[in-house]
Coordinates of C-alpha atoms in Angstrom, one line a residue:
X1 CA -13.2 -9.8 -7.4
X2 CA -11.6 -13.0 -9.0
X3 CA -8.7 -14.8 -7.1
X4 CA -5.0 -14.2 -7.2
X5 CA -4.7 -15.9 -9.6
X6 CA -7.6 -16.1 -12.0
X7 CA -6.9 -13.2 -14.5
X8 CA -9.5 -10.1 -13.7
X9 CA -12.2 -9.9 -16.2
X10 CA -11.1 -6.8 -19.2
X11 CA -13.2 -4.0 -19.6
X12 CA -14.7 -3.8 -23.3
X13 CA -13.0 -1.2 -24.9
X14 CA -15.1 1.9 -25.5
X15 CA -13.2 2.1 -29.3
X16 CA -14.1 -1.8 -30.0
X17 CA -16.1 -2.3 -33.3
X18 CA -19.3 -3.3 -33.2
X19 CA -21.3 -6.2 -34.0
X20 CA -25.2 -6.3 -34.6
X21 CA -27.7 -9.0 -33.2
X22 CA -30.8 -9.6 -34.0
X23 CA -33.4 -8.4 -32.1
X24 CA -37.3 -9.9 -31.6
X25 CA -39.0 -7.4 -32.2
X26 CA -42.5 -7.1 -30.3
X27 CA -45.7 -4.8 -30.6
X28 CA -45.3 -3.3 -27.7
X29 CA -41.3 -3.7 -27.1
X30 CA -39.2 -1.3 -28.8
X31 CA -36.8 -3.3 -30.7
X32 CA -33.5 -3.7 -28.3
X33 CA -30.3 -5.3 -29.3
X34 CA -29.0 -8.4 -27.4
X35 CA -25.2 -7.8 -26.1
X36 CA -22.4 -10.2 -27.3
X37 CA -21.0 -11.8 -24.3
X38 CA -17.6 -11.3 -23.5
X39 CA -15.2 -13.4 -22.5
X40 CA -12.0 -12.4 -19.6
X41 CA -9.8 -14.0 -21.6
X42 CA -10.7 -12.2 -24.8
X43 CA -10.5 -8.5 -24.3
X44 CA -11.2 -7.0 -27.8
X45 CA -14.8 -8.9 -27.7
X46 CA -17.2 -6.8 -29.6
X47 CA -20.0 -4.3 -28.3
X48 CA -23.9 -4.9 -29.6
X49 CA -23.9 -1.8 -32.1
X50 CA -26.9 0.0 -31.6
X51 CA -29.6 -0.6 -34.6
X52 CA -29.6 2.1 -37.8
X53 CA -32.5 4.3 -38.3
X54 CA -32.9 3.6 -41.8
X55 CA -32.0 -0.8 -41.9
X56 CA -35.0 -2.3 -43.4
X57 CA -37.4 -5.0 -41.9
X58 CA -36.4 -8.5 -42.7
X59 CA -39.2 -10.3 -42.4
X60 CA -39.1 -14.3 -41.9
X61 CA -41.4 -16.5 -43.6
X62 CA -43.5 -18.9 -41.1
X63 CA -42.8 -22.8 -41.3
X64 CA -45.8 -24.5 -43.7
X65 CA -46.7 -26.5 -40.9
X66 CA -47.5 -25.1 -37.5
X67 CA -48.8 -27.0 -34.6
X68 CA -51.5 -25.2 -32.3
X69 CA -49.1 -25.5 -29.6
X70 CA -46.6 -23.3 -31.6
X71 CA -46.7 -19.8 -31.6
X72 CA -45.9 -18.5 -35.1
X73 CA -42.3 -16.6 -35.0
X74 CA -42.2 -12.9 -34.7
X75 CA -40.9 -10.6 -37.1
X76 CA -37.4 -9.9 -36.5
X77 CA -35.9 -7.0 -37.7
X78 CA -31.8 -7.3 -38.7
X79 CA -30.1 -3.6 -37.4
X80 CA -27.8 -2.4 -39.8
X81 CA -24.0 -2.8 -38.2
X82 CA -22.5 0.7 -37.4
X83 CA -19.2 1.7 -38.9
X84 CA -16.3 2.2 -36.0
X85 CA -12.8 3.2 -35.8
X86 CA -10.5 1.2 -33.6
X87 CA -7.3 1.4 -32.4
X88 CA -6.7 -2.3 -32.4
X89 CA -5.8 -4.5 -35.1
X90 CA -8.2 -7.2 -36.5
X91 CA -6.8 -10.6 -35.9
X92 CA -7.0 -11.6 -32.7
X93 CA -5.9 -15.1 -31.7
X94 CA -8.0 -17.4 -29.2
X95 CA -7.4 -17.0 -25.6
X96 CA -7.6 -12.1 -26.4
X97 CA -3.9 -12.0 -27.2
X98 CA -2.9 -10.3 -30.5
X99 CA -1.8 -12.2 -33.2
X100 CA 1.4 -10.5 -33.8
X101 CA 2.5 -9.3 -30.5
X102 CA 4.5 -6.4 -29.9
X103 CA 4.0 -5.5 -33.6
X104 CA 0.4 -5.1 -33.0
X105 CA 0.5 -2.2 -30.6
X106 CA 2.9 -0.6 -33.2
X107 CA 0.4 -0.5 -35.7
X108 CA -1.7 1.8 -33.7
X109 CA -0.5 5.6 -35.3
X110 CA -1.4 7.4 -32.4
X111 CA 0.8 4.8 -30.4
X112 CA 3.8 5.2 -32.8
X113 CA 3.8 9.4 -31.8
X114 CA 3.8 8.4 -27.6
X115 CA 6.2 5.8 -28.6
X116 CA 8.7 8.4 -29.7
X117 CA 8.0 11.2 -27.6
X118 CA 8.8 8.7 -24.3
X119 CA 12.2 7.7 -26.3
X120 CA 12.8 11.7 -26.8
X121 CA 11.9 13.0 -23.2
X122 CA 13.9 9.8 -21.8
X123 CA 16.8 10.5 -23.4
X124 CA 16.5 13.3 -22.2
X125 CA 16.3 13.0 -18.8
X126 CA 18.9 10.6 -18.7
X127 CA 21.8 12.4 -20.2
X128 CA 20.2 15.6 -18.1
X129 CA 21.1 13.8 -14.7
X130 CA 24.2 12.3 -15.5
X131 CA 25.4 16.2 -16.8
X132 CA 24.4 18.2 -13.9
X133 CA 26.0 15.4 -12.0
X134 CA 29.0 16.7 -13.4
X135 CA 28.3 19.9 -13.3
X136 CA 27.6 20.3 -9.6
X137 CA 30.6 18.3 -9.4
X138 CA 32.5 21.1 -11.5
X139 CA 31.6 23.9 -9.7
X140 CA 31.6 23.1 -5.9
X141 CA 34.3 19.6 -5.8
X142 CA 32.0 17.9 -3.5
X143 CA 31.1 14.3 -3.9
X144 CA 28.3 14.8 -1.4
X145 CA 26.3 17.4 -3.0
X146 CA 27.0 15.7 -6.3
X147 CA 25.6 12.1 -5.2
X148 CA 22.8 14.6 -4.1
X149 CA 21.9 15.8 -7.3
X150 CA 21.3 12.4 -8.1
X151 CA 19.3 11.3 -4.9
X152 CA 17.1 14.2 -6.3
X153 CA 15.8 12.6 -8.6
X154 CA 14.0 9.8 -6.6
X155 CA 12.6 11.9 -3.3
X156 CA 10.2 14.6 -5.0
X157 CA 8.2 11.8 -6.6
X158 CA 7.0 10.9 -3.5
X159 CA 5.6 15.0 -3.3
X160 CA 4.6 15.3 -7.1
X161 CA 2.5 11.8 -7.0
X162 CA 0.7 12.7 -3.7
X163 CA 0.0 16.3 -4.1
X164 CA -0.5 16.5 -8.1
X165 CA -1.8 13.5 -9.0
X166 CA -5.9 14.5 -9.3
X167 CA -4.2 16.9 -11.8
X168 CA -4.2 13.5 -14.5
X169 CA -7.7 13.7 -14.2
X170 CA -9.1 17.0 -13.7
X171 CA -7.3 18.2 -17.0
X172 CA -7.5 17.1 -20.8
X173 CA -4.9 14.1 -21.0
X174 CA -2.8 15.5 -23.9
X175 CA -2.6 18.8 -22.2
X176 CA -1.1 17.6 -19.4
X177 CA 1.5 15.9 -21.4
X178 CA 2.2 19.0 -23.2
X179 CA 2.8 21.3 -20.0
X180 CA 4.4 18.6 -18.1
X181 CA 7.1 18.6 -20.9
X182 CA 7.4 22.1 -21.6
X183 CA 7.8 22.0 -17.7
X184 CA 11.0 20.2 -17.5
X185 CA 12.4 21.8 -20.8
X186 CA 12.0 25.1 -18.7
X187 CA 13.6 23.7 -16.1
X188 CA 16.3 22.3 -18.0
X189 CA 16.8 25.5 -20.0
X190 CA 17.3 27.8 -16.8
X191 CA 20.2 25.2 -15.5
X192 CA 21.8 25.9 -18.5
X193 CA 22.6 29.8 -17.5
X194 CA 25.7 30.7 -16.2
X195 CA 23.8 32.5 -13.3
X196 CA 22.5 29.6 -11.8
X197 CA 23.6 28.9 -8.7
X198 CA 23.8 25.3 -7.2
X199 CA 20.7 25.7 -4.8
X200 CA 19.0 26.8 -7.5
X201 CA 20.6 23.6 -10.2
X202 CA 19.2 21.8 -7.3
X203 CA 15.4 23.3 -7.1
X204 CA 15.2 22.8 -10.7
X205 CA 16.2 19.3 -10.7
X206 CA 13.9 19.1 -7.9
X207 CA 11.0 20.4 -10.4
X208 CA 11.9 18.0 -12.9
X209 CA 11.3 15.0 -10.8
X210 CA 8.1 16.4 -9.1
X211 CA 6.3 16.9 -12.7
X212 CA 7.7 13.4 -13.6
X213 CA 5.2 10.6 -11.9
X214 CA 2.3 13.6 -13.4
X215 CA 3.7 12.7 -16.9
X216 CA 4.1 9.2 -16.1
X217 CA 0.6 8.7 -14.8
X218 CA -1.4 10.5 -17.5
X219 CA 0.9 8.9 -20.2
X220 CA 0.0 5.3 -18.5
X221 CA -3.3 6.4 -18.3
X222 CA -4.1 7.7 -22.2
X223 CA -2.6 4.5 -23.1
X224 CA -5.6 2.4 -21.8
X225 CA -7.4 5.4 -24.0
X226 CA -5.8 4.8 -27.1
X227 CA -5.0 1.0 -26.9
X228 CA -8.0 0.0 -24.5
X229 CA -7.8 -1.6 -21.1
X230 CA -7.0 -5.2 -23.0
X231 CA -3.8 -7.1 -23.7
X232 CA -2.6 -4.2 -26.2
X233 CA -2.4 -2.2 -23.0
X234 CA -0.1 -4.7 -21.1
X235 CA 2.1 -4.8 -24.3
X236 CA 2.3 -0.9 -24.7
X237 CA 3.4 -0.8 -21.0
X238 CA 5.8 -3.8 -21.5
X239 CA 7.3 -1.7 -24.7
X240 CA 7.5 1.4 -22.5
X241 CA 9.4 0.0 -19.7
X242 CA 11.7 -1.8 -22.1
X243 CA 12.7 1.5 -23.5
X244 CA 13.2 2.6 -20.5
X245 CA 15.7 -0.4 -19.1
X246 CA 17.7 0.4 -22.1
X247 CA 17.7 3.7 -21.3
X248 CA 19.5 2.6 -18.4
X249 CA 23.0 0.3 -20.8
X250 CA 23.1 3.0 -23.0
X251 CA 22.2 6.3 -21.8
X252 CA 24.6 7.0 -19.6
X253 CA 26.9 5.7 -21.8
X254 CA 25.4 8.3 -24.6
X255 CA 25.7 10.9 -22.0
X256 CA 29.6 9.8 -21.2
X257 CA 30.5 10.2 -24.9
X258 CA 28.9 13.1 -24.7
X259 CA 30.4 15.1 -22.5
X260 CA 33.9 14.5 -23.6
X261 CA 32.6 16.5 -27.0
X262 CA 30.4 19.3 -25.0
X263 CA 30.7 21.0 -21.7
X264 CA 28.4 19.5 -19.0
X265 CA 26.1 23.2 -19.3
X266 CA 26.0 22.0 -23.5
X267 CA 24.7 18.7 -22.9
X268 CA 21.9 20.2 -20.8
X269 CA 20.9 22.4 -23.2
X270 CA 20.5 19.2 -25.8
X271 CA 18.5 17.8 -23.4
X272 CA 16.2 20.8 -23.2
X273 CA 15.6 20.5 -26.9
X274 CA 14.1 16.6 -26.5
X275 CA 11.9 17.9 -24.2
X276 CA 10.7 20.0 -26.4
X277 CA 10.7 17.7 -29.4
X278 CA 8.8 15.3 -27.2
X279 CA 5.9 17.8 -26.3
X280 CA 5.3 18.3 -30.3
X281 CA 4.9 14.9 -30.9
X282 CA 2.5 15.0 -28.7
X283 CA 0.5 17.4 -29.4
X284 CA 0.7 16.5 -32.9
X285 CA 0.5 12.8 -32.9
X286 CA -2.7 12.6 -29.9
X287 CA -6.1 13.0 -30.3
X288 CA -7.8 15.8 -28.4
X289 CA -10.0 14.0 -25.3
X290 CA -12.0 15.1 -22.7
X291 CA -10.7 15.4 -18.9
X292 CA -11.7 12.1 -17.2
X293 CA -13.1 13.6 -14.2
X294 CA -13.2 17.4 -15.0
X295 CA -15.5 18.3 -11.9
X296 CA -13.3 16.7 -9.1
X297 CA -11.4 18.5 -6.5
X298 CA -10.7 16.2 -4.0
X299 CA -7.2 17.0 -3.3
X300 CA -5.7 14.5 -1.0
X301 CA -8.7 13.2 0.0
X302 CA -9.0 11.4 -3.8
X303 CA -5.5 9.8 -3.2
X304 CA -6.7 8.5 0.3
X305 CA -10.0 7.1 -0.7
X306 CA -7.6 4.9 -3.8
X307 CA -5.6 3.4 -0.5
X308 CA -8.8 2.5 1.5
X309 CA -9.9 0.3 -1.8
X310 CA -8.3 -2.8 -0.6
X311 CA -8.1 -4.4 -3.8
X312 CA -6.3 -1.1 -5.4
X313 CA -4.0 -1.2 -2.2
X314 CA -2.7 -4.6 -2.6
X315 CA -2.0 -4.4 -6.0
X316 CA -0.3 -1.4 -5.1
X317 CA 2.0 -2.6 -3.1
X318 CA 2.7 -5.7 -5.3
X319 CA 3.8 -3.1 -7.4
X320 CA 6.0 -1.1 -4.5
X321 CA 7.3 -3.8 -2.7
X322 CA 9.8 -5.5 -5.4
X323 CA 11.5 -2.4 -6.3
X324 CA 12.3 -1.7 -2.9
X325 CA 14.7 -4.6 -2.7
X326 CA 15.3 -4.9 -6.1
X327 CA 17.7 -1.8 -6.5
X328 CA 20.2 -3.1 -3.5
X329 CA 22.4 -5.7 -5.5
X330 CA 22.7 -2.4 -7.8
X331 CA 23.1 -0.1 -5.0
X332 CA 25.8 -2.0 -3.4
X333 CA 27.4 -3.5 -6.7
X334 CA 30.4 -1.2 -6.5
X335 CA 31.3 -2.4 -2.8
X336 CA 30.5 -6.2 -4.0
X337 CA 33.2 -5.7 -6.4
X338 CA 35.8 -4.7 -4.5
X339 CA 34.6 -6.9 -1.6
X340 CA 36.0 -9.7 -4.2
X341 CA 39.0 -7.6 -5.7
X342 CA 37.7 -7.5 -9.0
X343 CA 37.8 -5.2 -11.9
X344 CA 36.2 -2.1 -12.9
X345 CA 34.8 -5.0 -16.2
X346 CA 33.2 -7.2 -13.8
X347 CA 31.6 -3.9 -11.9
X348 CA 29.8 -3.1 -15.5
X349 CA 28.6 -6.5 -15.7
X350 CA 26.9 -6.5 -12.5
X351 CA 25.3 -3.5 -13.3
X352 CA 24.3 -4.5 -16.7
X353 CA 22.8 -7.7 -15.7
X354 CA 19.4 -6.8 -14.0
X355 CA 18.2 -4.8 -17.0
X356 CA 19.7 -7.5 -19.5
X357 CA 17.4 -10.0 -17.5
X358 CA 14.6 -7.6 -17.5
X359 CA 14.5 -6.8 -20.7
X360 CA 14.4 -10.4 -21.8
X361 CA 11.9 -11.4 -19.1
X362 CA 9.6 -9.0 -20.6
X363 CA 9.9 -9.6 -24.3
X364 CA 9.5 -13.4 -23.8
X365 CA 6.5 -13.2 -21.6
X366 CA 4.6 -10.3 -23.9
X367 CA 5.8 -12.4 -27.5
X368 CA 5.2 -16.0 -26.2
X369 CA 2.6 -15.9 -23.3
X370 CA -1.1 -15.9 -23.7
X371 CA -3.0 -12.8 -21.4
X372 CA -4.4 -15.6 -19.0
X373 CA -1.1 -17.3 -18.7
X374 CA 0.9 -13.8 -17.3
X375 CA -2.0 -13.3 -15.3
X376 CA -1.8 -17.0 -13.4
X377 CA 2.1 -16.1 -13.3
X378 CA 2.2 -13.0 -11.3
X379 CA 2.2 -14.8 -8.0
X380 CA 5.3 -17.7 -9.1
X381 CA 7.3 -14.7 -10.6
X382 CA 6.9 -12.7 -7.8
X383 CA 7.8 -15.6 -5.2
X384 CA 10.8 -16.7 -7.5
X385 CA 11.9 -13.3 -8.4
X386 CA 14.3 -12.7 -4.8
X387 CA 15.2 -16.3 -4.5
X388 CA 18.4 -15.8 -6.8
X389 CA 19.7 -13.0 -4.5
X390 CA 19.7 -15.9 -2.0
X391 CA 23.1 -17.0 -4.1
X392 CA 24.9 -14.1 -2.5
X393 CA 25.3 -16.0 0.9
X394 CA 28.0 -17.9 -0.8
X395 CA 29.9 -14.8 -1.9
X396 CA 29.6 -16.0 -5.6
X397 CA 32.1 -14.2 -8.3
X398 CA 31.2 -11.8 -10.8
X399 CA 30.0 -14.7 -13.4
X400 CA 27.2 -16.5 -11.0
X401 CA 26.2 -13.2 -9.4
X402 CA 25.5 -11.8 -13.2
X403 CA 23.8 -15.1 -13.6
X404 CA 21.8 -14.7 -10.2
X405 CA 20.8 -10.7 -11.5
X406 CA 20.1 -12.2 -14.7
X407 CA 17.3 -14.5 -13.5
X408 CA 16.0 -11.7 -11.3
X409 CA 15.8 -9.4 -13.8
X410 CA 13.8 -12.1 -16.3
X411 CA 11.3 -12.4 -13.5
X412 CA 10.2 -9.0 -13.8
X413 CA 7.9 -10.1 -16.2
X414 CA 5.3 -10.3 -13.8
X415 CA 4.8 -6.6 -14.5
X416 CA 2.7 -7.5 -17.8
X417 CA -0.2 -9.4 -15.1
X418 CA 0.0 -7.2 -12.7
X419 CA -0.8 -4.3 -15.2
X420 CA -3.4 -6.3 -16.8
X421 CA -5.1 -6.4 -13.0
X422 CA -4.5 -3.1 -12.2
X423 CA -6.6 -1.3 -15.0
X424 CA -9.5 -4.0 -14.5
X425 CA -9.4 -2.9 -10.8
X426 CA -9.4 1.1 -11.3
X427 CA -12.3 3.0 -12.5
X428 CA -11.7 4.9 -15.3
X429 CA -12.5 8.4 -14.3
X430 CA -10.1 7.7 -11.1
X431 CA -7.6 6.1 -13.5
X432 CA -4.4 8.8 -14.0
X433 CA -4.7 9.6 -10.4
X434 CA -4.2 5.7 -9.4
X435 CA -1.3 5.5 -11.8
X436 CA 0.4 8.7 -11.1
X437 CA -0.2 7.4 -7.0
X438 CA 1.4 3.5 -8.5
X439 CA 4.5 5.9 -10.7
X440 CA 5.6 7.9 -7.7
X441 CA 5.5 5.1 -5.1
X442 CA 7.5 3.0 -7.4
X443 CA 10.4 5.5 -8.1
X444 CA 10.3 7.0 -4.0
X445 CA 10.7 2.9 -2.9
X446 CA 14.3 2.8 -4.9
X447 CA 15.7 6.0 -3.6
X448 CA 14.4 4.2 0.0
X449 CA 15.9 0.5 -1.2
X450 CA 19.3 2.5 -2.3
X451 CA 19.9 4.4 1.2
X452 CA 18.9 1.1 3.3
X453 CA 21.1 -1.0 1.3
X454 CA 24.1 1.8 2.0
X455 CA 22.7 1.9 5.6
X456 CA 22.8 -2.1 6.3
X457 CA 26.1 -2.2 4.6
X458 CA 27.7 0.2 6.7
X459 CA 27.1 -3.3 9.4
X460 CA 27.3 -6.6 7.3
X461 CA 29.3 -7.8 4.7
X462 CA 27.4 -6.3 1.5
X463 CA 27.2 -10.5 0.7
X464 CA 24.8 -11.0 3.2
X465 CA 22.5 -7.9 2.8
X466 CA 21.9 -8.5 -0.6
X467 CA 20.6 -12.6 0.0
X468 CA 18.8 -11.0 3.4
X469 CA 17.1 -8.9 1.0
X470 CA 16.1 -11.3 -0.8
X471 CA 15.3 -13.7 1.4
X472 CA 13.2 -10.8 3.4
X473 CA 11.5 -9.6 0.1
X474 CA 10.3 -13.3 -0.8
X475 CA 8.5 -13.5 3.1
X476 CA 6.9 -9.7 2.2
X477 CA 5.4 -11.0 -1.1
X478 CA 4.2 -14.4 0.1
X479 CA 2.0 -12.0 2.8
X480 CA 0.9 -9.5 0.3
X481 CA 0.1 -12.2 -2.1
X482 CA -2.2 -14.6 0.2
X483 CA -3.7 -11.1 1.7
X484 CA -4.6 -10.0 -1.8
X485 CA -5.8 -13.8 -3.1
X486 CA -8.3 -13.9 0.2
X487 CA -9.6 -10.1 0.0
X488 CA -10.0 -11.2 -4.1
X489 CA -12.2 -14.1 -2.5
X490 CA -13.9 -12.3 -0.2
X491 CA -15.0 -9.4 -2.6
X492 CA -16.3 -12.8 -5.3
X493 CA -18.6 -13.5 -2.0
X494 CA -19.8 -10.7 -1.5
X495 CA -20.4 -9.8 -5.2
X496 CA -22.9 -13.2 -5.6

């Protein structure tokens, strides 16, 4: 396993176009094609293509002169290049990254229909929490079971991503996809009767959020399908999760114009409908492919065996461990702002700042950055990520605590590495299971980082426990990061 951080060697992609080399042939040697070497730092190297049946001998003439020390040069037949479809574009610049970016992975149809279908079922989701937020709300008054409607949303990931995650690979992608949608439009549809009562608003909301790291995992999973385990897989993801940050400025604020037009039980039953819209694209817009590891039943035991792989473990908690402490400037930005008497403005800039930061973090890094470069960065980001939360410990005002959440936020960008390590690491028939295991850790950690930030707060001014969290968080990834940089030695060792 290469070092922290030397970036992990890509996989050739199985949809990567071919190129012939010439074989010498031999009398008694069938004729067998030499393989272009690939570089890690060039993902979309070709494969050796596999010589045609019907190419025609090219013989080569032998030099006038040969010297009796010389063998005269076998006949060397020239295969005849095989014609292959791929997903990824053409030009490719030095060092594996695309030459137009983001707008790469967009020319990739069968890209453009997930694309959409994530925007659709997002939306949907989003303006489906905030209105049975309200709606529980409406019918019983109480702020606690309301807050718990939301709270929902995080804790059955844990339960989905453990007990349903083999279900990524034992079953055709895109019908996964399919059901998992039609799922939560189910779901959503039987919240919208008039006959539902709260416990039951609640289980459904609770099914919702089970199915959720399932969809999350095979969608992150068919990606590396249909744009390869290379750099147009980092971008996908990086396009994905930017979506999904702006989900976060303007859906609820969709949602809140919204439901001054429609009744909370109205909105739901919009949402409903995306769901829907987002399991045609799908099934549409995706190719048909086999299950990855149709013949597995290894229940729990499959998940278990991913956490004993000590490389798959540390990068997944490289992945888990930020978001734990991430989420508590959020968590406790109402109580921040009226810790400094400000207004309800400078509460929606602190909340707005982390995504603004993230957002830009990641479409700097994926446009600018070369695959090697936001591989070697993981570790700095990482490191640097928490050290702006340390600014709280002077009780900053709204301006240089956005500024602080800014910065943090930008440093997410070590998300486009880590993903680049991550699909190197996993085999591919074990690969929706890992990332539906990676999805529901993620989203449990914040619904943990949320109540412990609410929990410390209830003891120390919320200043402090937001630059102890990030003081603590920076001391956790400096650990994880030198554990995961020696076992990445160890395994190199080892592997000579």
């Amino acid at each position: 396993m290469a070092p922290a951080d030397t970036p992990a060697p890509a996989r050739a992609s199985t949809d990567a176009p071919e190129v012939p080399v010439p074989a010498r042939a031999s009398a008694d040697a069938p004729e067998t094609p030499v393989p272009a070497r690939s570089s890690a730092d060039a993902p979309y190297a070709p494969a050796p293509a596999r010589p045609s049946a019907d190419a025609p001998d090219a013989p080569v003439p032998a030099p006038a002169h040969t010297s009796a020390d010389t063998p005269a040069p076998d006949v060397v037949k020239t295969p005849a290049p095989d014609v292959v479809k791929t997903p990824a574009p053409d030009v490719v610049e030095a060092g594996g990254a695309p030459a137009d970016g983001y707008l790469a992975v967009f020319r990739v149809r069968e890209f453009r229909w997930v694309f959409g279908a994530h925007l659709l079922s997002l939306l949907g989701l989003v303006v489906s929490e905030l209105a049975l937020t309200v709606l529980v709300y409406d019918l019983t008054r109480s702020p606690l079971l309301s807050s718990l409607t939301f709270a929902l949303g995080f804790l059955p990931y844990l339960l989905g991503g453990t007990l349903l995650a083999g279900l990524a690979d034992r079953h055709p992608p895109r019908r996964v996809l399919v059901v998992c949608d039609l799922v939560c439009a189910g779901a959503v549809a039987l919240m919208v009767l008039p006959a539902t009562p709260v416990a039951g608003l609640l289980a459904l909301r609770c099914a919702v959020a089970a199915v959720a790291p399932v969809f999350q995992g095979t969608r992150m999973a068919t990606l590396a399908d249909i744009l390869g385990d290379g750099d147009l897989f980092v971008l996908g993801r990086s396009l994905l999760r930017i979506v999904s940050q702006s989900a976060l400025l303007a859906g609820f604020g969709v949602g809140g114009v919204l439901l001054t037009v429609v009744p909370a039980r109205g909105a739901i039953a919009l949402t409903a409908a995306t769901f829907l819209l987002s399991a045609l694209l799908l099934r549409l817009g995706t190719a048909r492919r086999p299950a990855r590891a149709a013949e597995a039943r290894e229940g729990l035991g499959g998940t278990w065996s991913l956490l004993r792989d000590r490389r798959i473990r540390g990068l997944m908690l490289l992945f888990w461990v930020p978001p734990l402490f991430v989420v508590v400037p959020e968590a406790l930005a109402a109580p921040y702002a009226d810790e400094l008497g400000v207004s309800t403005a400078a509460l929606g800039l602190l909340m707005c700042a982390l995504p603004v930061g993230t957002i830009a973090g990641e479409l700097l890094a994926g446009a600018v950055l070369r695959p090697a470069t936001r591989v070697r960065l993981v570790a700095p980001l990482l490191l640097a990520g928490f050290l702006p939360f340390l600014l709280y410990a002077l009780r900053p005002g709204p301006a240089l605590a956005a500024l602080a959440l800014v910065l943090a936020g930008a440093a997410g960008a070590y998300t486009l590495g880590l993903d680049a390590r991550f699909v190197a690491a996993v085999p591919e028939e074990r690969r929706g299971r890992a990332m539906t295991l990676m999805t529901a850790g993620m989203m449990t950690v914040q619904g943990l980082g949320m109540a412990g930030a609410g929990l410390a707060a209830e003891f120390v001014p919320v200043h402090l426990v937001v630059a102890g969290a990030g003081l603590l968080a920076t001391v956790i990834l400096a650990v994880l990061l030198a554990t995961e940089g020696r076992d990445g030695a160890d395994r190199h060792m080892t592997s000579r």
